[in-house]
Coordinates of C-alpha atoms and ligand atoms in Angstrom, one line a residue:
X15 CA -2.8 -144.2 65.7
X16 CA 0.4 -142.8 64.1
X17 CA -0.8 -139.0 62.5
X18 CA 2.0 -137.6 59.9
X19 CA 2.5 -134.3 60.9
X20 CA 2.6 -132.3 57.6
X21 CA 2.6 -128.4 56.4
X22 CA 0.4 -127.0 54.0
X23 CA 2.8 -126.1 51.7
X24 CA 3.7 -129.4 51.0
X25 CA 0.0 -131.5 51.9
X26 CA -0.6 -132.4 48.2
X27 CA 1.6 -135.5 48.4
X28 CA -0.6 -137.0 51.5
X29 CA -3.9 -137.3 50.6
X30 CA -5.3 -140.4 51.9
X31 CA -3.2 -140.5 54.8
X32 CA -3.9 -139.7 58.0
X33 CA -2.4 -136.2 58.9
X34 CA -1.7 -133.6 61.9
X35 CA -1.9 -129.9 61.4
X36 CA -1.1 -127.0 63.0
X37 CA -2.0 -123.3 62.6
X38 CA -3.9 -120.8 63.5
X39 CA -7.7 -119.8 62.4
X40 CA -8.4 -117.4 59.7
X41 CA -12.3 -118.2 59.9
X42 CA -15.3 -120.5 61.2
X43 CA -18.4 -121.3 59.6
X44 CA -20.9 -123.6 60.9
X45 CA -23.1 -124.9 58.5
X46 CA -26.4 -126.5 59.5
X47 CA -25.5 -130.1 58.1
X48 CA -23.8 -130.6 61.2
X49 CA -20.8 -129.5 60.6
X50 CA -18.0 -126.1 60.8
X51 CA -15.7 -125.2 58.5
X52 CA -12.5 -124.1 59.2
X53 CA -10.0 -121.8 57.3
X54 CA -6.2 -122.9 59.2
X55 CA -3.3 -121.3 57.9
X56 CA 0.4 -122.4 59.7
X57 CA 2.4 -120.4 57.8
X58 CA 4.0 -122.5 55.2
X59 CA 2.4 -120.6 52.5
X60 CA -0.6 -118.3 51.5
X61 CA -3.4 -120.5 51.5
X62 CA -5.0 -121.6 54.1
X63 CA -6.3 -125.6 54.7
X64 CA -10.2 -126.1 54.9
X65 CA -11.0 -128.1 57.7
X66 CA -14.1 -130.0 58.2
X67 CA -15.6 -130.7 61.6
X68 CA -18.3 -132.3 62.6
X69 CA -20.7 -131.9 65.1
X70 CA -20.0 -135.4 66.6
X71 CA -16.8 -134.5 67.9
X72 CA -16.6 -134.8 71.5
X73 CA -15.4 -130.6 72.5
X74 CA -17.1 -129.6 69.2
X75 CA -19.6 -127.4 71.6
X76 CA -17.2 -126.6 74.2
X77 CA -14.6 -125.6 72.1
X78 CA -15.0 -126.3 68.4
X79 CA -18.1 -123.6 68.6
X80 CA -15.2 -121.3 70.3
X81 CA -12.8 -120.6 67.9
X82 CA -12.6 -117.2 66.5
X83 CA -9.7 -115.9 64.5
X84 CA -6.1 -115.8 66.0
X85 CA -6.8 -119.3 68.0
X86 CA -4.4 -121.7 67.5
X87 CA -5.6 -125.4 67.2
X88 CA -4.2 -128.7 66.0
X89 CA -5.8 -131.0 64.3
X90 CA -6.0 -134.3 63.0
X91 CA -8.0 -136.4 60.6
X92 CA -8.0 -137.9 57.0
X93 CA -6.7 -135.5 53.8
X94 CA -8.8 -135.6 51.3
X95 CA -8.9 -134.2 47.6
X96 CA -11.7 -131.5 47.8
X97 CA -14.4 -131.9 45.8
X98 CA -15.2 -128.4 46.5
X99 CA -13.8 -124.8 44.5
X100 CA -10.7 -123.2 45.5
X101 CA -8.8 -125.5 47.5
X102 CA -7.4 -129.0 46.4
X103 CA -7.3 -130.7 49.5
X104 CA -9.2 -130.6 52.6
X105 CA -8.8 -132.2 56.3
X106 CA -11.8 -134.3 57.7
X107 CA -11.8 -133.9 61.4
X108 CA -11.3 -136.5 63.6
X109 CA -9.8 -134.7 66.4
X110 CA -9.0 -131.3 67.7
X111 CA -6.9 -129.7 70.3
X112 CA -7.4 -125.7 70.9
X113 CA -3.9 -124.9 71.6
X114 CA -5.0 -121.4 72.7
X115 CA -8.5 -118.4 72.2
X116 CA -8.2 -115.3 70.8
X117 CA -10.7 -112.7 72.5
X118 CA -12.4 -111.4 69.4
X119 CA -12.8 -108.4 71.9
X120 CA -9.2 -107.6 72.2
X121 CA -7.5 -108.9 68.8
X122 CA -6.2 -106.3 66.7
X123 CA -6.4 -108.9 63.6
X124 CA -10.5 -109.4 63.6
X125 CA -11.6 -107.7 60.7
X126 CA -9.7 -108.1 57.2
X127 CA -8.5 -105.2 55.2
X128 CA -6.0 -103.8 57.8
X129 CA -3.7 -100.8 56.8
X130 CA 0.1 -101.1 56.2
X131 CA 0.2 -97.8 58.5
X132 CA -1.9 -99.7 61.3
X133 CA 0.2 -103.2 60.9
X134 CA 3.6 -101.6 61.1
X135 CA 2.0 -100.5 65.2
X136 CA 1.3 -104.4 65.9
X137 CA 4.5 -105.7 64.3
X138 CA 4.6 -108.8 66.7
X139 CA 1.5 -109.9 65.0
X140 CA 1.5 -108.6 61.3
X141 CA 3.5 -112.0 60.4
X142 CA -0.5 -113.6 60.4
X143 CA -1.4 -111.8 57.6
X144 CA -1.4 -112.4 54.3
X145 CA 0.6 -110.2 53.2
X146 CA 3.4 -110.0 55.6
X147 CA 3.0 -114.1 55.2
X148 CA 4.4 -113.1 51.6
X149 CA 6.7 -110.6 52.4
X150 CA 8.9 -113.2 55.1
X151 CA 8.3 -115.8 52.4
X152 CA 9.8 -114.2 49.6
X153 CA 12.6 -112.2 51.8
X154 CA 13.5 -115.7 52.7
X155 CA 13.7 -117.1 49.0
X156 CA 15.7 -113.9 47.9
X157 CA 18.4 -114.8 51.6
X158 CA 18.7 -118.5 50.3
X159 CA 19.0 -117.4 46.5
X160 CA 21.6 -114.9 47.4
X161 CA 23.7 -117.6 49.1
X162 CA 23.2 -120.4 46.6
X163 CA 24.2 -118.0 43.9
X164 CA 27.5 -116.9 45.5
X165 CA 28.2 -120.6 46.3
X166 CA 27.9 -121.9 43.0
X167 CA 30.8 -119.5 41.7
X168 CA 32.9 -120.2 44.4
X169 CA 32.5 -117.5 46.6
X170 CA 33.6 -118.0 50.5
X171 CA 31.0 -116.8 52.6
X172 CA 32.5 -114.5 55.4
X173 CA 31.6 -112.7 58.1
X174 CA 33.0 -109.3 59.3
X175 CA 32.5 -107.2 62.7
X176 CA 29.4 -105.4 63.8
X177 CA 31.8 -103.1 66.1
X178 CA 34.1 -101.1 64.4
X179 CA 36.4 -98.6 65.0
X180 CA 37.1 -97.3 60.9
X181 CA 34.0 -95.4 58.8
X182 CA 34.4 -97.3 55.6
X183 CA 32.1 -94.8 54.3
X184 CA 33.7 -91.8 55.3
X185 CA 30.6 -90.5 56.2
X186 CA 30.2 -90.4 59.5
X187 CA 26.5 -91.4 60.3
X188 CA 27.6 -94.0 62.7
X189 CA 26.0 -95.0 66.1
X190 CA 28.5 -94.9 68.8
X191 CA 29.0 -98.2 70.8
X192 CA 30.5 -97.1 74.6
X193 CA 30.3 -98.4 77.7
X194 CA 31.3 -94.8 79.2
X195 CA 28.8 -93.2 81.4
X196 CA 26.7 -90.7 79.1
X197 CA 25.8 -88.7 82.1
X198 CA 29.3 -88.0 83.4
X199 CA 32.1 -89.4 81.5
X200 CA 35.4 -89.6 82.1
X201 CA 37.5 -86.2 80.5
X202 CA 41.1 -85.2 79.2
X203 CA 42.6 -82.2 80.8
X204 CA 40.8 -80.0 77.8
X205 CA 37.6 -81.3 78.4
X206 CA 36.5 -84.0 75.6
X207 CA 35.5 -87.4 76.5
X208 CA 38.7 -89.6 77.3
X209 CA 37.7 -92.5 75.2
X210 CA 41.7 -94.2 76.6
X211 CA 38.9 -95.2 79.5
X212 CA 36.0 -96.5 77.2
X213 CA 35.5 -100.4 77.0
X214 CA 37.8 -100.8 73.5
X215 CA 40.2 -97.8 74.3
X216 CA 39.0 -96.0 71.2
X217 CA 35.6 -94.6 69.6
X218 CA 34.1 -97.7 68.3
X219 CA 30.7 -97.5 66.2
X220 CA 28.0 -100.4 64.9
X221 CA 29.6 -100.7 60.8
X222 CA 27.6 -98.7 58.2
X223 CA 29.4 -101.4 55.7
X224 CA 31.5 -104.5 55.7
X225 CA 33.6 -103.5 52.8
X226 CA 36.5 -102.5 54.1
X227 CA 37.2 -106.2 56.2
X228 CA 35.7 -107.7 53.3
X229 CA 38.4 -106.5 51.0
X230 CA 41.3 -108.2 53.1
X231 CA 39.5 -111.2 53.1
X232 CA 39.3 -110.8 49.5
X233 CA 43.1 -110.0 49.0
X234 CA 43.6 -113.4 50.7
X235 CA 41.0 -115.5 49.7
X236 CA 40.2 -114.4 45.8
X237 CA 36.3 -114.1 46.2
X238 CA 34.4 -113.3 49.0
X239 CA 30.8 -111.6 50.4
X240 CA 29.7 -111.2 53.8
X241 CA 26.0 -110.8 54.7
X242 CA 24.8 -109.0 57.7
X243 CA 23.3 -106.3 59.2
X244 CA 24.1 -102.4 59.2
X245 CA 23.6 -99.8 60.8
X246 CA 23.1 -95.9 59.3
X247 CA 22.0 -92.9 62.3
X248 CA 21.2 -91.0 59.0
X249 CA 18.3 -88.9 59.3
X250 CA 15.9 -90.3 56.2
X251 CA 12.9 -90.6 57.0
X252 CA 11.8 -91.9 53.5
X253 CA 10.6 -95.1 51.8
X254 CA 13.6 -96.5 51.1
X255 CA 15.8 -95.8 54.0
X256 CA 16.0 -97.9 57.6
X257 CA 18.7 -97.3 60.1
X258 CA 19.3 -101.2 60.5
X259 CA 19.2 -103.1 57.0
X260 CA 20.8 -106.2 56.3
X261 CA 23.8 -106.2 53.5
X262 CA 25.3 -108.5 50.7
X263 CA 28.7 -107.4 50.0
X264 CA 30.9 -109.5 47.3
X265 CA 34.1 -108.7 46.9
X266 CA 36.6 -109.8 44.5
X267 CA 40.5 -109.8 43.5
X268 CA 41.7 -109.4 40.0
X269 CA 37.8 -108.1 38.9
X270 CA 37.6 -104.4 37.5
X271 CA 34.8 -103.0 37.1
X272 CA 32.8 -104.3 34.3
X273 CA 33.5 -107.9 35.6
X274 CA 31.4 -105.9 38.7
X275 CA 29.0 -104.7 36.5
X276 CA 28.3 -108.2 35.2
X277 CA 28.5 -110.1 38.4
X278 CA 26.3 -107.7 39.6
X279 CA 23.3 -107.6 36.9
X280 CA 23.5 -111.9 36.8
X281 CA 23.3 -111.3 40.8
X282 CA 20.1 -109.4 40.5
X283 CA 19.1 -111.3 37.8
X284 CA 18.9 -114.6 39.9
X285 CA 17.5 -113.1 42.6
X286 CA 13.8 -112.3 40.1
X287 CA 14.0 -115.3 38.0
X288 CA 13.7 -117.8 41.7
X289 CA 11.6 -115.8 43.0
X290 CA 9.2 -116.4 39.8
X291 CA 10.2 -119.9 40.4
X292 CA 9.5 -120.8 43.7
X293 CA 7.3 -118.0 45.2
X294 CA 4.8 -118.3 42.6
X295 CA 1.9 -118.2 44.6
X296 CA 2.9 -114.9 47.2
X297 CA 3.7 -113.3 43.7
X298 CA 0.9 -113.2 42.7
X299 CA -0.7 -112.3 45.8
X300 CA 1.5 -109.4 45.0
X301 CA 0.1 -108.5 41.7
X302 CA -3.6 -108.7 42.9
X303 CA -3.1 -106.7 46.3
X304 CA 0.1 -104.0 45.9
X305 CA 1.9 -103.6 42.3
X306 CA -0.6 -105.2 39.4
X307 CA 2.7 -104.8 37.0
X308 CA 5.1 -107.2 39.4
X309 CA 5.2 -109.8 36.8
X310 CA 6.4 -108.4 34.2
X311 CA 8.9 -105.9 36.5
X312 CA 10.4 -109.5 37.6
X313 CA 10.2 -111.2 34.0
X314 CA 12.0 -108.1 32.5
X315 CA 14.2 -107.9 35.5
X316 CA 15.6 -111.7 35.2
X317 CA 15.6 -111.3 30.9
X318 CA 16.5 -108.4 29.8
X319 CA 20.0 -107.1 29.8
X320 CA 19.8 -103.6 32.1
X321 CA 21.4 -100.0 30.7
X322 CA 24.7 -99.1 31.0
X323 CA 25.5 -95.3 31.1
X324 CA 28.4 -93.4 32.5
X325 CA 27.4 -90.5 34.9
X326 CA 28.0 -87.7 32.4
X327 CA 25.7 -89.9 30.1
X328 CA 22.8 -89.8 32.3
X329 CA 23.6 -86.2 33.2
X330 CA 23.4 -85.0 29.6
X331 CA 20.1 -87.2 29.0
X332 CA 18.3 -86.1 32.1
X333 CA 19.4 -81.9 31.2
X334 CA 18.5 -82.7 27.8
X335 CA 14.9 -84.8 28.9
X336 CA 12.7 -81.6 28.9
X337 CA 12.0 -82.5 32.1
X338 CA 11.2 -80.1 35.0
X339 CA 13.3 -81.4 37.8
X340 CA 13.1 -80.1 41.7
X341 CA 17.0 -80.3 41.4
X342 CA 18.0 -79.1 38.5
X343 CA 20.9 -81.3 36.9
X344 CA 24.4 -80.1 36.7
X345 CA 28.0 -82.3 36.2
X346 CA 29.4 -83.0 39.5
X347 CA 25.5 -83.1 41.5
X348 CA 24.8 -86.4 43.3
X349 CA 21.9 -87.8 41.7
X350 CA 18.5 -87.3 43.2
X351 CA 15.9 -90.1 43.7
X352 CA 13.8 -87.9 40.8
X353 CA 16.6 -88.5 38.2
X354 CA 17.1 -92.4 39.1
X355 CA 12.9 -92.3 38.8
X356 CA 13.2 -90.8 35.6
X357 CA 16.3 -92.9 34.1
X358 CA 14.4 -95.8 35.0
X359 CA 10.7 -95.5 34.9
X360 CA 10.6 -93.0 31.8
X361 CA 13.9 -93.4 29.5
X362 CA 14.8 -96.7 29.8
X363 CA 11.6 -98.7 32.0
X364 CA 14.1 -101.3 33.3
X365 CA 17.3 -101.6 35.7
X366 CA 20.4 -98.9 34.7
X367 CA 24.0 -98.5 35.8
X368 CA 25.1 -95.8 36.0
X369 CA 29.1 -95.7 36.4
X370 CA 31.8 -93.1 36.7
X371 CA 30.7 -90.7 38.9
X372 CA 32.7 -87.6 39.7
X373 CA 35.2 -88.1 42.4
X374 CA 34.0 -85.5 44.9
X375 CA 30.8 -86.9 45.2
X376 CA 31.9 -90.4 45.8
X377 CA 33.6 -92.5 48.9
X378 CA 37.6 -92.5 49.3
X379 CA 38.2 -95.9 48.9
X380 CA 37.0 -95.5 44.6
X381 CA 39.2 -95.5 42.1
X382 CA 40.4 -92.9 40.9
X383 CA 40.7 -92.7 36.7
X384 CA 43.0 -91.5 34.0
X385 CA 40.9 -88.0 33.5
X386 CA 41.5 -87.3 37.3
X387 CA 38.1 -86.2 37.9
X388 CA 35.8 -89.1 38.0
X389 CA 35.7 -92.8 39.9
X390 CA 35.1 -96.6 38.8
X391 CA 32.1 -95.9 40.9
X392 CA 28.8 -97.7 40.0
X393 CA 24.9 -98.0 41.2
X394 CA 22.2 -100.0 39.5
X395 CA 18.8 -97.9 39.7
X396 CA 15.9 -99.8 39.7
X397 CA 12.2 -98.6 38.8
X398 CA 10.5 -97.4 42.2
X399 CA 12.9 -98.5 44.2
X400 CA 15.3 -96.3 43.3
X401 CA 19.3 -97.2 43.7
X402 CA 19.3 -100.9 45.1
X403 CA 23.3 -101.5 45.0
X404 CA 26.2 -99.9 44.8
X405 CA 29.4 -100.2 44.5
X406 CA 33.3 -99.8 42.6
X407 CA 36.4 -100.9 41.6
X408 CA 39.1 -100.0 44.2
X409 CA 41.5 -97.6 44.5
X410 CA 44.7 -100.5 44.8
X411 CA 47.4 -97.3 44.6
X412 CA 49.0 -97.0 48.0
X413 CA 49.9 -93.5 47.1
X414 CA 46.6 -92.0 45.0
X415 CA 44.7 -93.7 47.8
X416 CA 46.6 -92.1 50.8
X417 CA 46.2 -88.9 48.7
X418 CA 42.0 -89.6 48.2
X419 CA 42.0 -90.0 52.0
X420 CA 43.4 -86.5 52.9
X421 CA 41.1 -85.0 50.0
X422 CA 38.0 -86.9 51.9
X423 CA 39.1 -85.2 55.1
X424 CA 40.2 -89.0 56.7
X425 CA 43.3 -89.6 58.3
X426 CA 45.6 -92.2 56.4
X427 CA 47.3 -93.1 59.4
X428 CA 43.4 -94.4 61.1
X429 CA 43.3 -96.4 58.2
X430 CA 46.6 -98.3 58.5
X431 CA 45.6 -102.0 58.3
X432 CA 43.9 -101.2 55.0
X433 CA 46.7 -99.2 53.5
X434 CA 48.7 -102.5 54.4
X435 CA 46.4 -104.1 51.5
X436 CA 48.3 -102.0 49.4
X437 CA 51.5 -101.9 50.7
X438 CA 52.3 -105.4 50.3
X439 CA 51.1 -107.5 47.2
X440 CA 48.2 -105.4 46.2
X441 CA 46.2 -106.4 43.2
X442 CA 43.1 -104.7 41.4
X443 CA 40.2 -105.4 43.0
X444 CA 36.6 -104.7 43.0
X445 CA 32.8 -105.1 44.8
X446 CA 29.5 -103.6 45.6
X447 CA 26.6 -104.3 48.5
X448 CA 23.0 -104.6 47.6
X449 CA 20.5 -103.7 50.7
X450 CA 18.6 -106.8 51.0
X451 CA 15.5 -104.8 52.1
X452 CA 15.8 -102.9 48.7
X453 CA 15.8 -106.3 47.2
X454 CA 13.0 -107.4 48.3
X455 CA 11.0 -104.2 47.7
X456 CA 11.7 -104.6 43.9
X457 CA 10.6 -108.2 44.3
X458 CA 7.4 -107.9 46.2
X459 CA 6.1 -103.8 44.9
X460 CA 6.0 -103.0 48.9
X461 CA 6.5 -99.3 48.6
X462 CA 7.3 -98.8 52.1
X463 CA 11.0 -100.5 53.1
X464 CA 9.4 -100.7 56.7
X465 CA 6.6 -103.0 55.6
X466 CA 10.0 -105.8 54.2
X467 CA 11.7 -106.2 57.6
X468 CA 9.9 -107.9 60.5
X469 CA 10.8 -105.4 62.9
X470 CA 11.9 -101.7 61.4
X471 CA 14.6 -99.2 62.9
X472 CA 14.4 -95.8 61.7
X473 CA 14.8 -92.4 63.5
X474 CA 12.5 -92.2 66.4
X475 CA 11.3 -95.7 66.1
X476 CA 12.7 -99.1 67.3
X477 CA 9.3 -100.8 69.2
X478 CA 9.0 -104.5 69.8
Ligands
4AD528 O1 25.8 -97.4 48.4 P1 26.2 -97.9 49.8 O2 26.3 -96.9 50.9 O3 27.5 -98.7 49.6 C1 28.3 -99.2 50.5 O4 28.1 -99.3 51.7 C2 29.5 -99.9 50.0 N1 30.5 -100.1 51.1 C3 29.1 -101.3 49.4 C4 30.3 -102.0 48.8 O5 30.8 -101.6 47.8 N2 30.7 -103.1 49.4 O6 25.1 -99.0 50.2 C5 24.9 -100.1 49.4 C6 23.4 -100.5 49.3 C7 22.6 -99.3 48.7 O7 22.7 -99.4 47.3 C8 21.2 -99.7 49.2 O8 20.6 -100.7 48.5 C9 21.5 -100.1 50.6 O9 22.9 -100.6 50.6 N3 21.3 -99.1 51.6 C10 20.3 -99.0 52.4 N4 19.2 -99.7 52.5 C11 18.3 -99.3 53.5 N5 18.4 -98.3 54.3 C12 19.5 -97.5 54.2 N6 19.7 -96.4 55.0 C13 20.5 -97.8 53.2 N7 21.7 -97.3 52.9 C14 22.2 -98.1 51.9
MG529 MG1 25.3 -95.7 47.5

């Protein structure tokens, strides 16, 4: 007999036909007509298929009356529309296969109702739940919307090292790559570490950024973004920070910074109004179990236009807010998560940008404006989540940017392949990176950015 393998997510079309599932159980009741019912879910989306077995099977006692939660089963049999509430469809057994038990005794996923704080210590198995189920389905969504919306305005996507020997950041919270010998390496006559003898001849790190490779790909090839994972050995342990998160970085030649600004709020735009779209049913999985108010966060966030501020704006509203602030504001102070809280979530409740920040709290590579002391520097601030891109207009000047490097402590001459970019046919240019984890925070209400990757680096933690 030929049996159409088919997912749940897309059963609706096949019933009538004859149909193979597979999954793994969420319950078992046996009802005394007979029969047990099974709850299956394979993944494809939140709810599970309802599986009717009957007695008459040949393994129902030997196996059928085994199954516990966590077993993984196929089975095959006749789709049907349900007469009964809450599910559409449901699969009349005519065969089943356990694939593999689950020792109610040892599985960490028996009872319902687990903690975040507990799941994040079985991370190899939290994907069965419900609501990491939602999370990889809607991270996904927000990956494939990011790409289609970069490929429908022509944007070549690009990808740019891992190793690296430059700090595009200028920050210096970079994990060293080496193949020296940590115990004993090799030394200069005066003692430090003789990195001539390292595997690239040189310090090499894992990139906090692909900016910097994404620019002379931009200068080249008009507009570009890369999309990968990087790496910060910054000590946050907070909410919001991991030391391996994945980054979207356009980039784009002849665009100042308002054409950033725009690019970037129809960016973030897209990314809410498909995940309305086509995660409808994990949203609002979302609104019932973490953030009742996602709705109307993701309406707002894919219809109505976000604030625009310059930095000396927001400092004079937040000084002027009556507000007591743990940091008190002042011109020239780098932001504090409790002053992009309170843009968003109290003065305007919706996305801001915030642009033209002073130069000294800023990276190098900004540029520099006509009143000397500020950059074409922007982030967009989103409610509870905090700042979730950011980015500039570049600092295409060979000479203010050599000068920017100095003032920023960096050598110009480490930097030569970029200064090239502006030695020869340099052009204004601009970009920003959006932390995809961020993103999908925003989208889902997960307060904790360690509950939105499968498997979460962050200082003193890197299991599974
Ligand atoms: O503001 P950042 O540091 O900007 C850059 O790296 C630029 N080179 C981007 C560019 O212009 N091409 O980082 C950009 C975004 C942040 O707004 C945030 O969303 C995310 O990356 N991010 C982090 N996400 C998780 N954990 C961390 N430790 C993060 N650091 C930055
Ligand atoms: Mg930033």
């Amino acid at each position: 007999m030929q049996w159409l393998p088919v997912s749940k997510a897309r059963i609706a079309d096949s019933v009538g036909r004859l149909v193979e599932i597979r999954g793994w159980v969420r319950t078992r009741r046996d009802s005394k007509g007979g029969f047990s019912f099974l709850e299956i879910n394979d993944g494809s989306c939140l709810g599970n298929l309802q599986v009717i077995v009957p007695s008459s099977l040949p393994n129902y006692n030997s196996d059928v009356l085994k199954l516990n939660v966590g077993a993984s089963v196929t089975v095959r049999g006749e789709l049907k529309a349900s007469p009964g509430k809450g599910q559409a469809t449901e699969l009349a057994a005519a065969d089943l296969v356990v694939l593999g038990l689950a020792d109610p005794g040892g599985y960490p996923l028996q009872k319902k109702g687990a903690s975040l704080e507990f799941l994040r210590s079985i991370a190899h198995l939290r994907p069965r739940t419900n609501t990491f189920g939602a999370v990889s389905r809607v991270r996904n969504q927000v990956c494939s919307s990011i790409h289609s919306f970069f490929q429908e305005r022509g944007f070549l996507y690009v990808n740019t090292p891992i190793i690296t020997a430059s700090d595009c950041e200028g920050a210096g919270q970079m994990f060293r790559v080496t193949t020296l010998d940590a115990q004993n390496p090799p030394r200069n006559p005066d003692g430090s570490v003789d990195h001539d003898k390292d595997f690239f001849g040189k310090p090499t790190h894992l990139t906090v950024s692909g900016q910097l490779e994404g620019e002379a790909l931009a200068c080249a090839l008009g507009r570009i973004y890369t999309f990968g994972p990087t790496f910060r050995a910054e000590n946050s342990n907070t909410t919001r920070h991991l030391s391996e998160f994945w980054m979207v970085e356009p980039e784009v030649a002849f665009f100042q910074l308002e054409d950033n600004m725009d690019l970037a709020e129809a960016f973030l735009r897209r990314i809410a109004s498909d995940a309305l779209n086509h995660c409808a049913e994990d949203i609002q999985f979302f609104a019932e179990r973490i953030d009742p108010n996602i709705r109307s966060t993701l309406l707002s966030l894919a219809e109505e236009p976000f604030e625009r501020l310059s930095y000396t704006e927001a400092v004079a509203r937040l000084a002027n807010s009556g507000e007591v602030f743990e940091h008190p504001v002042k011109w020239g102070m780098d932001l504090q998560s409790e002053h992009e809280r309170w843009i968003t979530e109290k003065l305007f409740r919706r996305p801001a940008i915030v642009h033209d920040y002073p130069r000294e709290i800023k990276a190098f590579y900004m540029r520099l404006s006509d009143d000397g002391k500020t950059v074409r520097a922007m982030d967009v601030l989103a409610p509870r989540v905090g700042e979730i891109i950011g980015g500039s207009q570049r600092e295409e000047r060979l000479e203010i940017l050599e000068s920017r490097m100095r003032e920023c402590g960096l050598d110009p001459d480490a930097y030569s392949w970029y200064l090239d970019l502006r030695r020869f046919g340099t052009v204004p240019h601009a970009g920003f990176g959006l932390g995809l984890e961020r993103a999908v925070q925003m989208i889902t209400g997960m307060t904790n950015i360690r509950d939105v990757i499968p498997f979460p680096r962050a200082p003193r933690l890197a299991d599974f």
